[in-house]
Short mmCIF file of C-alpha atoms in Angstrom, two decimals:
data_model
loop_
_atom_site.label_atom_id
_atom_site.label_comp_id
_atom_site.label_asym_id
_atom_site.label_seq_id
_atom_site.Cartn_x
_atom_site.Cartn_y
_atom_site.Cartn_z
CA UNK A 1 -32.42 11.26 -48.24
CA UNK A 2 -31.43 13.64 -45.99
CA UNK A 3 -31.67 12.72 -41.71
CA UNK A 4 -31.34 15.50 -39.26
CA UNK A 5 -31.73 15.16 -35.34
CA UNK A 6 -33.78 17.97 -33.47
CA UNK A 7 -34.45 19.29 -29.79
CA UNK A 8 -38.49 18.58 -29.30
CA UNK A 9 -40.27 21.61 -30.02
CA UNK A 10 -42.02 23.68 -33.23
CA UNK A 11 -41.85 20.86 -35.86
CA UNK A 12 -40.49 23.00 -39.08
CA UNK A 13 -42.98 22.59 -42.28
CA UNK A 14 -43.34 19.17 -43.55
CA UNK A 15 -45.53 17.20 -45.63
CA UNK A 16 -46.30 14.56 -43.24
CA UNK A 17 -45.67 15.14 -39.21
CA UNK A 18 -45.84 11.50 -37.01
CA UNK A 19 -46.10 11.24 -33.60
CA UNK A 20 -45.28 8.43 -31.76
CA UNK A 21 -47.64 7.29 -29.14
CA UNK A 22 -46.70 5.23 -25.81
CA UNK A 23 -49.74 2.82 -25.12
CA UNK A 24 -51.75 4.05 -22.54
CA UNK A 25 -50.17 7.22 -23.19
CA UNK A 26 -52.14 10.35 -24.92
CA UNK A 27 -50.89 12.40 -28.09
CA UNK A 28 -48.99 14.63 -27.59
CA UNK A 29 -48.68 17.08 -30.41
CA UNK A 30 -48.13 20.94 -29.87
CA UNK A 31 -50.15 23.26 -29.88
CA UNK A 32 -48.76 25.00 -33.38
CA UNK A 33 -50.28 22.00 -35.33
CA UNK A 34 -54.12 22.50 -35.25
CA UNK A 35 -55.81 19.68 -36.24
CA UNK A 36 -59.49 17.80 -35.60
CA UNK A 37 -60.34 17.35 -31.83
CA UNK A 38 -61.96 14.03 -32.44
CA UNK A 39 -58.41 12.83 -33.81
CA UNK A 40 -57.16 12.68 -30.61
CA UNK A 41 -59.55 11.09 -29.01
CA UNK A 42 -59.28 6.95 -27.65
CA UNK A 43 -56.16 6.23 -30.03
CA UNK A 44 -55.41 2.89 -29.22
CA UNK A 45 -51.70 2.91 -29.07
CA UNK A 46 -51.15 -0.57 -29.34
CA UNK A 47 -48.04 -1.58 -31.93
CA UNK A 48 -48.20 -0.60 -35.45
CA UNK A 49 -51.93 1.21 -35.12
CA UNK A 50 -52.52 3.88 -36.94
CA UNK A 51 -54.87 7.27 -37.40
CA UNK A 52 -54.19 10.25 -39.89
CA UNK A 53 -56.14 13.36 -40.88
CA UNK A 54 -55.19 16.70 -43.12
CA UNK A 55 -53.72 19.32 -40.52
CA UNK A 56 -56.49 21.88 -40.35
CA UNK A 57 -53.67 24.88 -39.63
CA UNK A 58 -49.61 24.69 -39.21
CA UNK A 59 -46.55 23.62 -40.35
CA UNK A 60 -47.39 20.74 -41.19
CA UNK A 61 -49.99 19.28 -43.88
CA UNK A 62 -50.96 15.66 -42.81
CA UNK A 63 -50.62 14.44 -39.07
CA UNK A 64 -50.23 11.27 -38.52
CA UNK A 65 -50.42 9.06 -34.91
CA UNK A 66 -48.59 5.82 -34.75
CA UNK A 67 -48.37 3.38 -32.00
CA UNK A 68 -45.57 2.00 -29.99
CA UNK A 69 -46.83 -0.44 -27.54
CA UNK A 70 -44.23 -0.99 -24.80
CA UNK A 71 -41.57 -2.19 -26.14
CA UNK A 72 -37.76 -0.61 -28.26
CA UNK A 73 -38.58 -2.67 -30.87
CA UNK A 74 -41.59 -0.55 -31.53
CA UNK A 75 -39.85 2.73 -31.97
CA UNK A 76 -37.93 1.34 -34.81
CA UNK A 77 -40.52 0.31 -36.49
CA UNK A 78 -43.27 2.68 -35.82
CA UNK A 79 -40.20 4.67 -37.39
CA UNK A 80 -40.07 3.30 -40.23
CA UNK A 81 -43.96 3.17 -40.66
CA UNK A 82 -43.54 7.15 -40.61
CA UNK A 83 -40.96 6.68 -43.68
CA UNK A 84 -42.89 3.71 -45.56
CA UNK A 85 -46.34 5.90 -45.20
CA UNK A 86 -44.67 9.32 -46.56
CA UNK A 87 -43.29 7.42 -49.53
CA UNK A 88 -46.44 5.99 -50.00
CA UNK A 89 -47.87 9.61 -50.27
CA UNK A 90 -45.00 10.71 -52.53
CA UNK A 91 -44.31 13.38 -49.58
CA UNK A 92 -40.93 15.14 -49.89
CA UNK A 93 -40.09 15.47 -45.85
CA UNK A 94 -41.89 13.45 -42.72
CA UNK A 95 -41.12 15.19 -39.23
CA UNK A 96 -40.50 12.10 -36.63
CA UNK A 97 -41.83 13.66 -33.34
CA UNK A 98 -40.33 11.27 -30.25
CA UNK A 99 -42.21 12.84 -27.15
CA UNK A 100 -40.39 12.83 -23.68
CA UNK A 101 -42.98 10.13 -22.90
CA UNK A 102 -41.70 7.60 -25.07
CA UNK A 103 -38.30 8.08 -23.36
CA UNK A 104 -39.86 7.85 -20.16
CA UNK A 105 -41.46 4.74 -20.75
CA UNK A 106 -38.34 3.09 -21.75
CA UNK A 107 -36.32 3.82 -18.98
CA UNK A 108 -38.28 2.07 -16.69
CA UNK A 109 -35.85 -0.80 -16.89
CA UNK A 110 -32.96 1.29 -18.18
CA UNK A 111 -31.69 5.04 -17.10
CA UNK A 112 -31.01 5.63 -20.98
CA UNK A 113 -34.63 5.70 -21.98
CA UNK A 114 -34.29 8.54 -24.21
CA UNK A 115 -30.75 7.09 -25.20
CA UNK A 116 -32.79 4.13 -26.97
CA UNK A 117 -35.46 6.23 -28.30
CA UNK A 118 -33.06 8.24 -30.21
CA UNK A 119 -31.20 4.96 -31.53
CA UNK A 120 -33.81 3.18 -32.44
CA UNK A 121 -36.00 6.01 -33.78
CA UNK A 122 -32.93 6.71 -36.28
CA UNK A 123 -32.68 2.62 -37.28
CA UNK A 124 -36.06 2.68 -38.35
CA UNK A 125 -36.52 5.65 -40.36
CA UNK A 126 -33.08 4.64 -42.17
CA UNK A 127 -33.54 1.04 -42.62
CA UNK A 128 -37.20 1.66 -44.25
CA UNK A 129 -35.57 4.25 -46.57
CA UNK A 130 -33.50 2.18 -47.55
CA UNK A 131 -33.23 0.24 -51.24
CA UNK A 132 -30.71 -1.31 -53.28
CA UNK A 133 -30.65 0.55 -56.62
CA UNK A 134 -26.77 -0.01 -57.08
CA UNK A 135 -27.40 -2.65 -60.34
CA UNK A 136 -29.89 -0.18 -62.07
CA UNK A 137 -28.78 2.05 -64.90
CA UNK A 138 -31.12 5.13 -64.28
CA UNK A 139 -32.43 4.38 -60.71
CA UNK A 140 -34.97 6.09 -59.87
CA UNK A 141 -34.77 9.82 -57.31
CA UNK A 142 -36.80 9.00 -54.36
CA UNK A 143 -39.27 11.72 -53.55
CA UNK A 144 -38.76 11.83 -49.89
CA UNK A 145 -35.47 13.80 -49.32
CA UNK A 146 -35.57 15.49 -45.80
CA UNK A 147 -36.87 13.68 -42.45
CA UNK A 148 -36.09 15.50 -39.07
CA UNK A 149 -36.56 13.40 -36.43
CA UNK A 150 -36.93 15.27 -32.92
CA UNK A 151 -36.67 14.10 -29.24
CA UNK A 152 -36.04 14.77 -25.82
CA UNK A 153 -32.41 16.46 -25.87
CA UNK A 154 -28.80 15.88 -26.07
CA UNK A 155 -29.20 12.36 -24.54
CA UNK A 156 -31.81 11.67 -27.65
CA UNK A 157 -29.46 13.05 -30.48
CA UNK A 158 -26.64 10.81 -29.08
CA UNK A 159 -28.57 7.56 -29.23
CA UNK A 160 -29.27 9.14 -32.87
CA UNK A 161 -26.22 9.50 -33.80
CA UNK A 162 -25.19 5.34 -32.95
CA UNK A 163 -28.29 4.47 -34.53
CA UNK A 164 -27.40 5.66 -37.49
CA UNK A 165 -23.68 4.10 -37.87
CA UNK A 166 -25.83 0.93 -36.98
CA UNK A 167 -28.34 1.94 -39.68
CA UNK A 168 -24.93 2.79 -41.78
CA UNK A 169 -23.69 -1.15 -41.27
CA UNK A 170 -27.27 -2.70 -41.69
CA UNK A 171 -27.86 -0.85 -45.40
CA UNK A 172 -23.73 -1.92 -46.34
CA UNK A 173 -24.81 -5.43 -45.19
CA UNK A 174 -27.98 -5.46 -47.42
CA UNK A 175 -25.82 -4.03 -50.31
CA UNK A 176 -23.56 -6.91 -49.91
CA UNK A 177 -26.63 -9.64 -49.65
CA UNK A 178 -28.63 -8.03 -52.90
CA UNK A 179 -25.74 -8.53 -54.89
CA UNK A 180 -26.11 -10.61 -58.25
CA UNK A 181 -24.20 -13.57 -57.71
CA UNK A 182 -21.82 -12.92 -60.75
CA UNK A 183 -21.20 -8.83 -59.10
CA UNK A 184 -20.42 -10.26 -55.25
CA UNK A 185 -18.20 -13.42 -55.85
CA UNK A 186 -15.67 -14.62 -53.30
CA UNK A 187 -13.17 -12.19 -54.80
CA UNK A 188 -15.57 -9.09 -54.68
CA UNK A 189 -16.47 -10.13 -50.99
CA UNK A 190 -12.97 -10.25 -50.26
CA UNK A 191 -12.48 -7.03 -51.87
CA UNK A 192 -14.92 -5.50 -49.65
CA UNK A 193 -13.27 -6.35 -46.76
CA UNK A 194 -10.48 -5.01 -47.61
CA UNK A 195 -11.99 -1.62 -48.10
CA UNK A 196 -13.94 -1.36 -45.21
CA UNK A 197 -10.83 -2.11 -43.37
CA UNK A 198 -8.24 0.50 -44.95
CA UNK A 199 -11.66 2.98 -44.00
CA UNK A 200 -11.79 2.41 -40.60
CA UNK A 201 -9.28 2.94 -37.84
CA UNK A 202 -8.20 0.15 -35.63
CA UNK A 203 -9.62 -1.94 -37.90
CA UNK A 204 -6.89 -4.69 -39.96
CA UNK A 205 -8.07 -7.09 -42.77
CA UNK A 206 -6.17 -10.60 -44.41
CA UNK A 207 -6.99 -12.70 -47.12
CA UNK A 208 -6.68 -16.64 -47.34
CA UNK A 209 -6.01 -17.54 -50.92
CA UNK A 210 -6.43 -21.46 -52.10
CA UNK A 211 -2.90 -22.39 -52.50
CA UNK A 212 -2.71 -20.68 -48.77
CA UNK A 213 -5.99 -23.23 -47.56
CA UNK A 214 -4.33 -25.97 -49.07
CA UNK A 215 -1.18 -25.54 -47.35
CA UNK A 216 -3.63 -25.41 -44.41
CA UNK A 217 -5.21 -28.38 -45.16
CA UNK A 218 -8.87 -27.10 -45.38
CA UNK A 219 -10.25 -29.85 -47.71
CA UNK A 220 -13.55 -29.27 -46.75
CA UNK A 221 -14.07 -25.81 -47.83
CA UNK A 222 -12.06 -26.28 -51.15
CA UNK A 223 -14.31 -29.53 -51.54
CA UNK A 224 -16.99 -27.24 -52.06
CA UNK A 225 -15.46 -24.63 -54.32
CA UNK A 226 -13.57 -26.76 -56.66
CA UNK A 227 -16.93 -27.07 -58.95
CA UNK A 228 -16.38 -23.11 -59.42
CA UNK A 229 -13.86 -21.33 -61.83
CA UNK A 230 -14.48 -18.50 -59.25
CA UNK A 231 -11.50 -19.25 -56.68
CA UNK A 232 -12.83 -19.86 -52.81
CA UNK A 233 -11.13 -16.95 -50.08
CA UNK A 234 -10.93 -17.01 -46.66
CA UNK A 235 -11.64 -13.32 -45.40
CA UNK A 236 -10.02 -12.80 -41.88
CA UNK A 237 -10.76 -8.97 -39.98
CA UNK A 238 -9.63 -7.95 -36.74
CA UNK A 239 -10.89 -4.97 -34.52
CA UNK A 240 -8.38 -3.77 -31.96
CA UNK A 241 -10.07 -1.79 -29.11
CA UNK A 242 -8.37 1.58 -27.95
CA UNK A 243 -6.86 0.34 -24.59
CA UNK A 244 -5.80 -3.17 -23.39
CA UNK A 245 -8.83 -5.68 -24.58
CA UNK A 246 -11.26 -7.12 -21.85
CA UNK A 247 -11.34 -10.23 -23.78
CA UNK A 248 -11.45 -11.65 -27.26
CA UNK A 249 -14.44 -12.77 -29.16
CA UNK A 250 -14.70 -14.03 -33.02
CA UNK A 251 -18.07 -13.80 -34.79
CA UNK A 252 -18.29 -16.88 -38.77
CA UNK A 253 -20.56 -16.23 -41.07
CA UNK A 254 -20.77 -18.29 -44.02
CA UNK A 255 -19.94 -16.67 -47.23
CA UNK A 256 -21.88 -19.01 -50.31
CA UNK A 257 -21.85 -16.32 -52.77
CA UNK A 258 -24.00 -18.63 -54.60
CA UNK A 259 -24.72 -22.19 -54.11
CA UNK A 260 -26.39 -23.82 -56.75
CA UNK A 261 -26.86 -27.21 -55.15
CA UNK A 262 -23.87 -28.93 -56.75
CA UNK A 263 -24.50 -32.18 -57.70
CA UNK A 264 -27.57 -32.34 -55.14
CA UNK A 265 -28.94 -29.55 -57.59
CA UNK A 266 -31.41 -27.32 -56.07
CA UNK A 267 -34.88 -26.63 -57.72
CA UNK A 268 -34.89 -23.97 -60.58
CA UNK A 269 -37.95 -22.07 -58.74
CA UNK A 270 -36.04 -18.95 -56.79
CA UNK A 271 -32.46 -20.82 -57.21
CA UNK A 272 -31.70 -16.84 -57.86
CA UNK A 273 -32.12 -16.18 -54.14
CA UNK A 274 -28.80 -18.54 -53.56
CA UNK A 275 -27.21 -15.00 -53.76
CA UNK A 276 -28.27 -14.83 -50.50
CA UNK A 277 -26.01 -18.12 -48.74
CA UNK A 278 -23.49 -15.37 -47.76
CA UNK A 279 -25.92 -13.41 -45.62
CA UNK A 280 -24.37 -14.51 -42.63
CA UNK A 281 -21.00 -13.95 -43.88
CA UNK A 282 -22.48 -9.52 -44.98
CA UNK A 283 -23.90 -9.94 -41.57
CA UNK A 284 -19.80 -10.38 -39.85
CA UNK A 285 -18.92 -7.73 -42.11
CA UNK A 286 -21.84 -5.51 -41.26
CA UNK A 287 -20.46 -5.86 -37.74
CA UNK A 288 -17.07 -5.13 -38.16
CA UNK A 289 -18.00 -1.55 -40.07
CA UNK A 290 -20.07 -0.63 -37.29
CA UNK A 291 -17.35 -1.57 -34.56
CA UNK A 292 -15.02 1.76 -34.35
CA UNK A 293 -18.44 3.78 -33.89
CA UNK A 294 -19.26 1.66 -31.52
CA UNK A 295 -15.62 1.66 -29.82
CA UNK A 296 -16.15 -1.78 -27.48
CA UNK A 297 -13.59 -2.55 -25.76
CA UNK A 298 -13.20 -5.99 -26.89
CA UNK A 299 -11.10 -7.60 -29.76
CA UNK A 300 -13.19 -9.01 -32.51
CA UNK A 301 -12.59 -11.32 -35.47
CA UNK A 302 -14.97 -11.28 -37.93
CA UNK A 303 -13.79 -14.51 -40.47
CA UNK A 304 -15.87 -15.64 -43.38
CA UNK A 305 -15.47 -18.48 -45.53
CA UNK A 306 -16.32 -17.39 -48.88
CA UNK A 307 -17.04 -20.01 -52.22
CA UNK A 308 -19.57 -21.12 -54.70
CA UNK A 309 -21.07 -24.06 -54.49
CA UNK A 310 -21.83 -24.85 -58.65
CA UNK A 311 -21.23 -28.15 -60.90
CA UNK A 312 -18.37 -29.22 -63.70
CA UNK A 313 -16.54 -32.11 -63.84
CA UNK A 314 -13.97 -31.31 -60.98
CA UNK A 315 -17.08 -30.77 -58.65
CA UNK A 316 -17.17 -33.16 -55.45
CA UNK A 317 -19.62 -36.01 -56.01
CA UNK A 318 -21.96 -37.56 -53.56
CA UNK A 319 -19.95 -40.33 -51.69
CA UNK A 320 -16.92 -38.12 -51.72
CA UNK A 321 -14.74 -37.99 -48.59
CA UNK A 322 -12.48 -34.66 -47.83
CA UNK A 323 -10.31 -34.21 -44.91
CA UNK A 324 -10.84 -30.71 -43.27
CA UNK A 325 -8.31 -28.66 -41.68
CA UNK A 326 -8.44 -30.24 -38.31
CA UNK A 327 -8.31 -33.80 -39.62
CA UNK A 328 -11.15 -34.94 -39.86
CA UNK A 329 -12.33 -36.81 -42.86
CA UNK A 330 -15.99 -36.46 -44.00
CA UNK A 331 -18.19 -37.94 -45.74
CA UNK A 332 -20.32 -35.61 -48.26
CA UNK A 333 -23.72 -37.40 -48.67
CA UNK A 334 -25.53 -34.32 -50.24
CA UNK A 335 -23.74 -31.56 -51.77
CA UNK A 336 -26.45 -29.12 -50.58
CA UNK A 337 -25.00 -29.41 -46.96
CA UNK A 338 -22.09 -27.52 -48.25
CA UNK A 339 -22.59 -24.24 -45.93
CA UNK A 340 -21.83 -26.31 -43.06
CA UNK A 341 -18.78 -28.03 -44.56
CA UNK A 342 -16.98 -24.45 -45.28
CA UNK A 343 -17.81 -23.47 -41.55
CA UNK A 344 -15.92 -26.42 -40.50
CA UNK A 345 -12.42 -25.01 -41.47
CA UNK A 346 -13.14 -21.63 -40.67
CA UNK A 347 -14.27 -22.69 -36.83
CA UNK A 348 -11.36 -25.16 -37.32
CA UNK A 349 -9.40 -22.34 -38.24
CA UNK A 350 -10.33 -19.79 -35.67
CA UNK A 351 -10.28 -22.33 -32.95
CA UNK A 352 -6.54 -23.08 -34.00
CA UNK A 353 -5.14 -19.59 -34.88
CA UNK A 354 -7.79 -16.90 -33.14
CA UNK A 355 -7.91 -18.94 -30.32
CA UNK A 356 -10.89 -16.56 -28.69
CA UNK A 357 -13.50 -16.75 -25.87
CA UNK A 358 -16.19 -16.96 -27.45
CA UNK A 359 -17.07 -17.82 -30.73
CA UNK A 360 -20.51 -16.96 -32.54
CA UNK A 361 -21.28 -18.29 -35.84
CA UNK A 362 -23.79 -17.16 -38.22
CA UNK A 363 -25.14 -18.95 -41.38
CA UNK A 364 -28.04 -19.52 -43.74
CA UNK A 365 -27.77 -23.06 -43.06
CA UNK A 366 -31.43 -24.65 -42.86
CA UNK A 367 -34.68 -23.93 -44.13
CA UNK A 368 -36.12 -26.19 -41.76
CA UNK A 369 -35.64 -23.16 -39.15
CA UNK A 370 -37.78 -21.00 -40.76
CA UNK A 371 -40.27 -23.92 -40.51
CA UNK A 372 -40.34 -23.95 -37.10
CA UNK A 373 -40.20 -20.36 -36.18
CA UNK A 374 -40.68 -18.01 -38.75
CA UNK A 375 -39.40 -15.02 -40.22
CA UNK A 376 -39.10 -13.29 -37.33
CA UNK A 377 -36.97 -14.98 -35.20
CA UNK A 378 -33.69 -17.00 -35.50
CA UNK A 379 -32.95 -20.40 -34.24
CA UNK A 380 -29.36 -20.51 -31.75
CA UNK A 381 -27.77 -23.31 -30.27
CA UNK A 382 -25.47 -22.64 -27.16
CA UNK A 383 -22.56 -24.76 -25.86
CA UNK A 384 -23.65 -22.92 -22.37
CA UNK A 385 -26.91 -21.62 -20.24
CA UNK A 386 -24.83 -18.04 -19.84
CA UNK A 387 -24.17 -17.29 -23.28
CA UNK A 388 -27.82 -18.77 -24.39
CA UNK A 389 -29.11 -15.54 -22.11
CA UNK A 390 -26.68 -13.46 -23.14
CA UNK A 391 -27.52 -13.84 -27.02
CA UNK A 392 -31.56 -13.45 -26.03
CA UNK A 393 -31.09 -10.39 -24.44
CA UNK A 394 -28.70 -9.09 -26.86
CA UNK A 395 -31.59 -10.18 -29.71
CA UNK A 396 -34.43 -8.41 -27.75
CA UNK A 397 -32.53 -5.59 -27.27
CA UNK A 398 -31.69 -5.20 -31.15
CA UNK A 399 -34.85 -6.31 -32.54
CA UNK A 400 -33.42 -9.69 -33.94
CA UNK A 401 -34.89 -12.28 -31.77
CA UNK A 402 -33.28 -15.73 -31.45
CA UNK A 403 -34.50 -18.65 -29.81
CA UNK A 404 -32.72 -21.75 -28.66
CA UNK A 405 -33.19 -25.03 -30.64
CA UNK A 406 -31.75 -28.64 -29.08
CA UNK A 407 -28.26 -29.77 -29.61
CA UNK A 408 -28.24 -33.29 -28.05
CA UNK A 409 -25.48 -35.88 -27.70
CA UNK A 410 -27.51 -38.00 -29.85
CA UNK A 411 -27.62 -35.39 -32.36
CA UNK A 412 -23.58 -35.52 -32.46
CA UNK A 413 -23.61 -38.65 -32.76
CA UNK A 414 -26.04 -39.50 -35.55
CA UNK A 415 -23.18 -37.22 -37.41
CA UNK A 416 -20.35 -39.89 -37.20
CA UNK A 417 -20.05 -41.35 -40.86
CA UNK A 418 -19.83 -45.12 -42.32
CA UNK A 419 -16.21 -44.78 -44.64
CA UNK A 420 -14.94 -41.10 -42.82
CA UNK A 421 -15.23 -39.94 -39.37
CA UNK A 422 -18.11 -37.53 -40.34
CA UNK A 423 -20.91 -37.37 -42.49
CA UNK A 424 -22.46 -33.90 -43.83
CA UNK A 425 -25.89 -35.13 -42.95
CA UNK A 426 -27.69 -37.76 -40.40
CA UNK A 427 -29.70 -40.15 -41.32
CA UNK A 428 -33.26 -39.18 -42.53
CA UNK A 429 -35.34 -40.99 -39.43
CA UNK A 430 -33.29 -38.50 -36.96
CA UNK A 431 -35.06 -35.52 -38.68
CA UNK A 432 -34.26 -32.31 -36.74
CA UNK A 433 -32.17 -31.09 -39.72
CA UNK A 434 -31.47 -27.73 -37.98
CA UNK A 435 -29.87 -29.61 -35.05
CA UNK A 436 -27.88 -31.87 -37.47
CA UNK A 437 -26.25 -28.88 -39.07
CA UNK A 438 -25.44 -27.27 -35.69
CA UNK A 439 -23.79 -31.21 -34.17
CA UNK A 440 -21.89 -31.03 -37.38
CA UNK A 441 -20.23 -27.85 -36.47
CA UNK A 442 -19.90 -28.76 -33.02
CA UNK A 443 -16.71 -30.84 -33.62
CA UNK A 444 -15.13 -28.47 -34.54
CA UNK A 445 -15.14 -25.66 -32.46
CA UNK A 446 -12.56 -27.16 -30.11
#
């Protein structure tokens, strides 16, 4: 698949043309593409609608209108509607026409209107193009090969062009996550690190072995690979701005390349979606490749704890006690609590050795969260009210929307354990099993 940004203007022939259309707003196509005059007429632009008809003269052969509501968000995705639909027609280009008016509408509470159109315009089309055929031995050719996307000038193509080293890091993140779990093991993940660092400037990557963790004392995290053959790592990258850094900030993501359970065995129904425990581990790694493009000014540290969580007869038992790298002994009541277990000494770790301003971790940690808000939006706890905001605007701005869940002191304290300091989960009448996992990691971020 081929993506090219335009100037607005003469669409060049395509199979499919879309239009995106501001709500409240009126179609705008040009006056080279004839087409019915009832198709223009009382579109409701609302997000996600929809209206097509067969061109009746032009370069193009279907038109298509898609809504955008009022919001980013709904560039991206009307975006990728445009891509999803075209495929769907087995069309071999779809023209992306972004009309001044979208622009407009977004800069009335930002200048860079047309800045965002063109980023998120780009994100879409890519990210719904996208699929993982990496494991297939004849994959195959995707009809649609050329989509031109056109908006309001150089300000447009610029947003464009960041949208699609974002789009770049999103599809290398999902590469990473679709893995089979016997392809993207601790050692490929590691490997993978190391490769995205020698490709990009600025841009340095280490590697924690086990003998290394054990010298560290990080009991906790070996506790959970030791029922594996495959050897646990400890990935470590580092960004380095251009100038002097404003300030430091380290982003954890858990790194299960597949957790069976252990001993606390999961259910056989889907246990091959435990390829996807690292996801939050692909997603630090998906930030770190889009970093240079981005060229913020800040030092970053992406670390990931990376291990398989399986059964033999070295795997830890329930009733086990490690000791984790701060010193902390814990008590491991249910294997399956493992994700939060490897965070421990990787927090521990970056708390001791990073020693940044902020810390964000990212995991696959609870189901439970999905239970209480979906799909669509992540659950966050915050050690402050200023970062809380911060990480809400960041996820309305990006189109991944988190919401803050309660951390209480009572929460923490439900954590402490009977025979070790800690135990990996509360007790059962506390229920809140999101904000148990998030009062375990809490001691010990320092």
């Amino acid at each position: 698949m081929k993506l090219t940004i335009k100037t607005a203007g003469k669409p060049a022939k395509c199979d499919l043309l879309a239009f995106l259309v501001t709500e409240g707003g009126d179609p705008d196509v040009p006056a080279s593409v004839d087409v019915p005059e009832e198709f223009l007429r009382k579109f409701d632009a609302k997000p996600r609608a929809r209206r097509s008809t067969f061109a009746l003269a032009g370069a193009a052969r279907e038109v298509m209108l898609i809504g955008l509501g009022k919001l980013a968000e709904a560039v991206r995705r009307a975006a990728a509607i445009a891509v999803k639909e075209a495929e769907a027609r087995g069309a071999k280009s779809v023209h992306i026409d972004v009309p001044g008016l979208v622009a407009e509408a977004l800069s009335a509470k930002k200048s860079d209107g047309a800045e965002i159109a063109g980023r998120a315009a780009c994100e879409g089309a890519r990210m719904a193009a996208y699929r993982y055929v990496t494991s297939k031995s004849a994959p195959e050719k995707a009809a649609l090969g050329q989509i031109p996307i056109a908006g309001p000038g150089k300000v447009f193509a610029r947003g464009a062009e960041l949208g699609e080293a974002l789009s770049a890091a999103n599809a290398f993140t999902r590469d990473l996550q679709n893995g089979a779990g016997n392809v993207i093991t601790p050692t490929a993940l590691a490997k993978e690190a190391q490769k995205l660092a020698k490709k990009r400037p600025r841009v340095t990557a280490k590697v924690l072995d086990e003998a290394t963790m054990r010298r560290m004392g990080m009991g906790l995290l070996l506790g959970v690979s030791q029922g594996s053959t495959e050897p646990a790592k400890l990935i470590h990258l580092v960004y380095k701005p251009k100038g002097p850094a404003k300030r430091r900030v380290a982003f954890v993501g858990k790194g299960l390349t597949f957790d069976a359970g252990g001993y606390s065995l999961k259910g056989s129904a889907k246990m091959d979606e435990m390829r996807f425990d690292m996801s939050g581990g692909a997603a630090v790694l998906g930030a770190m490749h889009a970093l240079t493009a981005l060229d913020v000014p800040i030092e970053v540290h992406g670390v990931v704890p990376s291990s398989e969580n399986l059964i033999d007869g070295n795997a830890t038992k329930p009733g086990d006690v490690h000791t984790g790298m701060s010193g902390t002994t814990v008590e491991i009541l249910n294997t399956d609590a493992e994700g939060r277990l490897i965070l421990a000494d990787a927090l521990t770790y970056v708390a001791q050795k990073v020693k940044p301003d902020v810390v964000v971790d990212l995991a696959t940690l609870t189901g439970a969260v999905i239970v209480g808000l979906g799909h669509e939006v992540s659950g966050m706890f915050t050690a402050s009210d200023e970062l809380r905001d911060a990480l809400l605007d960041a996820g309305r701005a990006s189109g991944e929307e988190v919401w803050p869940l309660p951390l209480l002191e009572a929460h923490r304290e439900a954590m402490k354990g009977g025979s070790a300091d800690l135990a990996n989960i509360g007790p059962p009448s506390l229920g809140a099993g999101p904000s148990q996992g998030a009062a375990f990691l809490s001691h010990f971020v320092g």
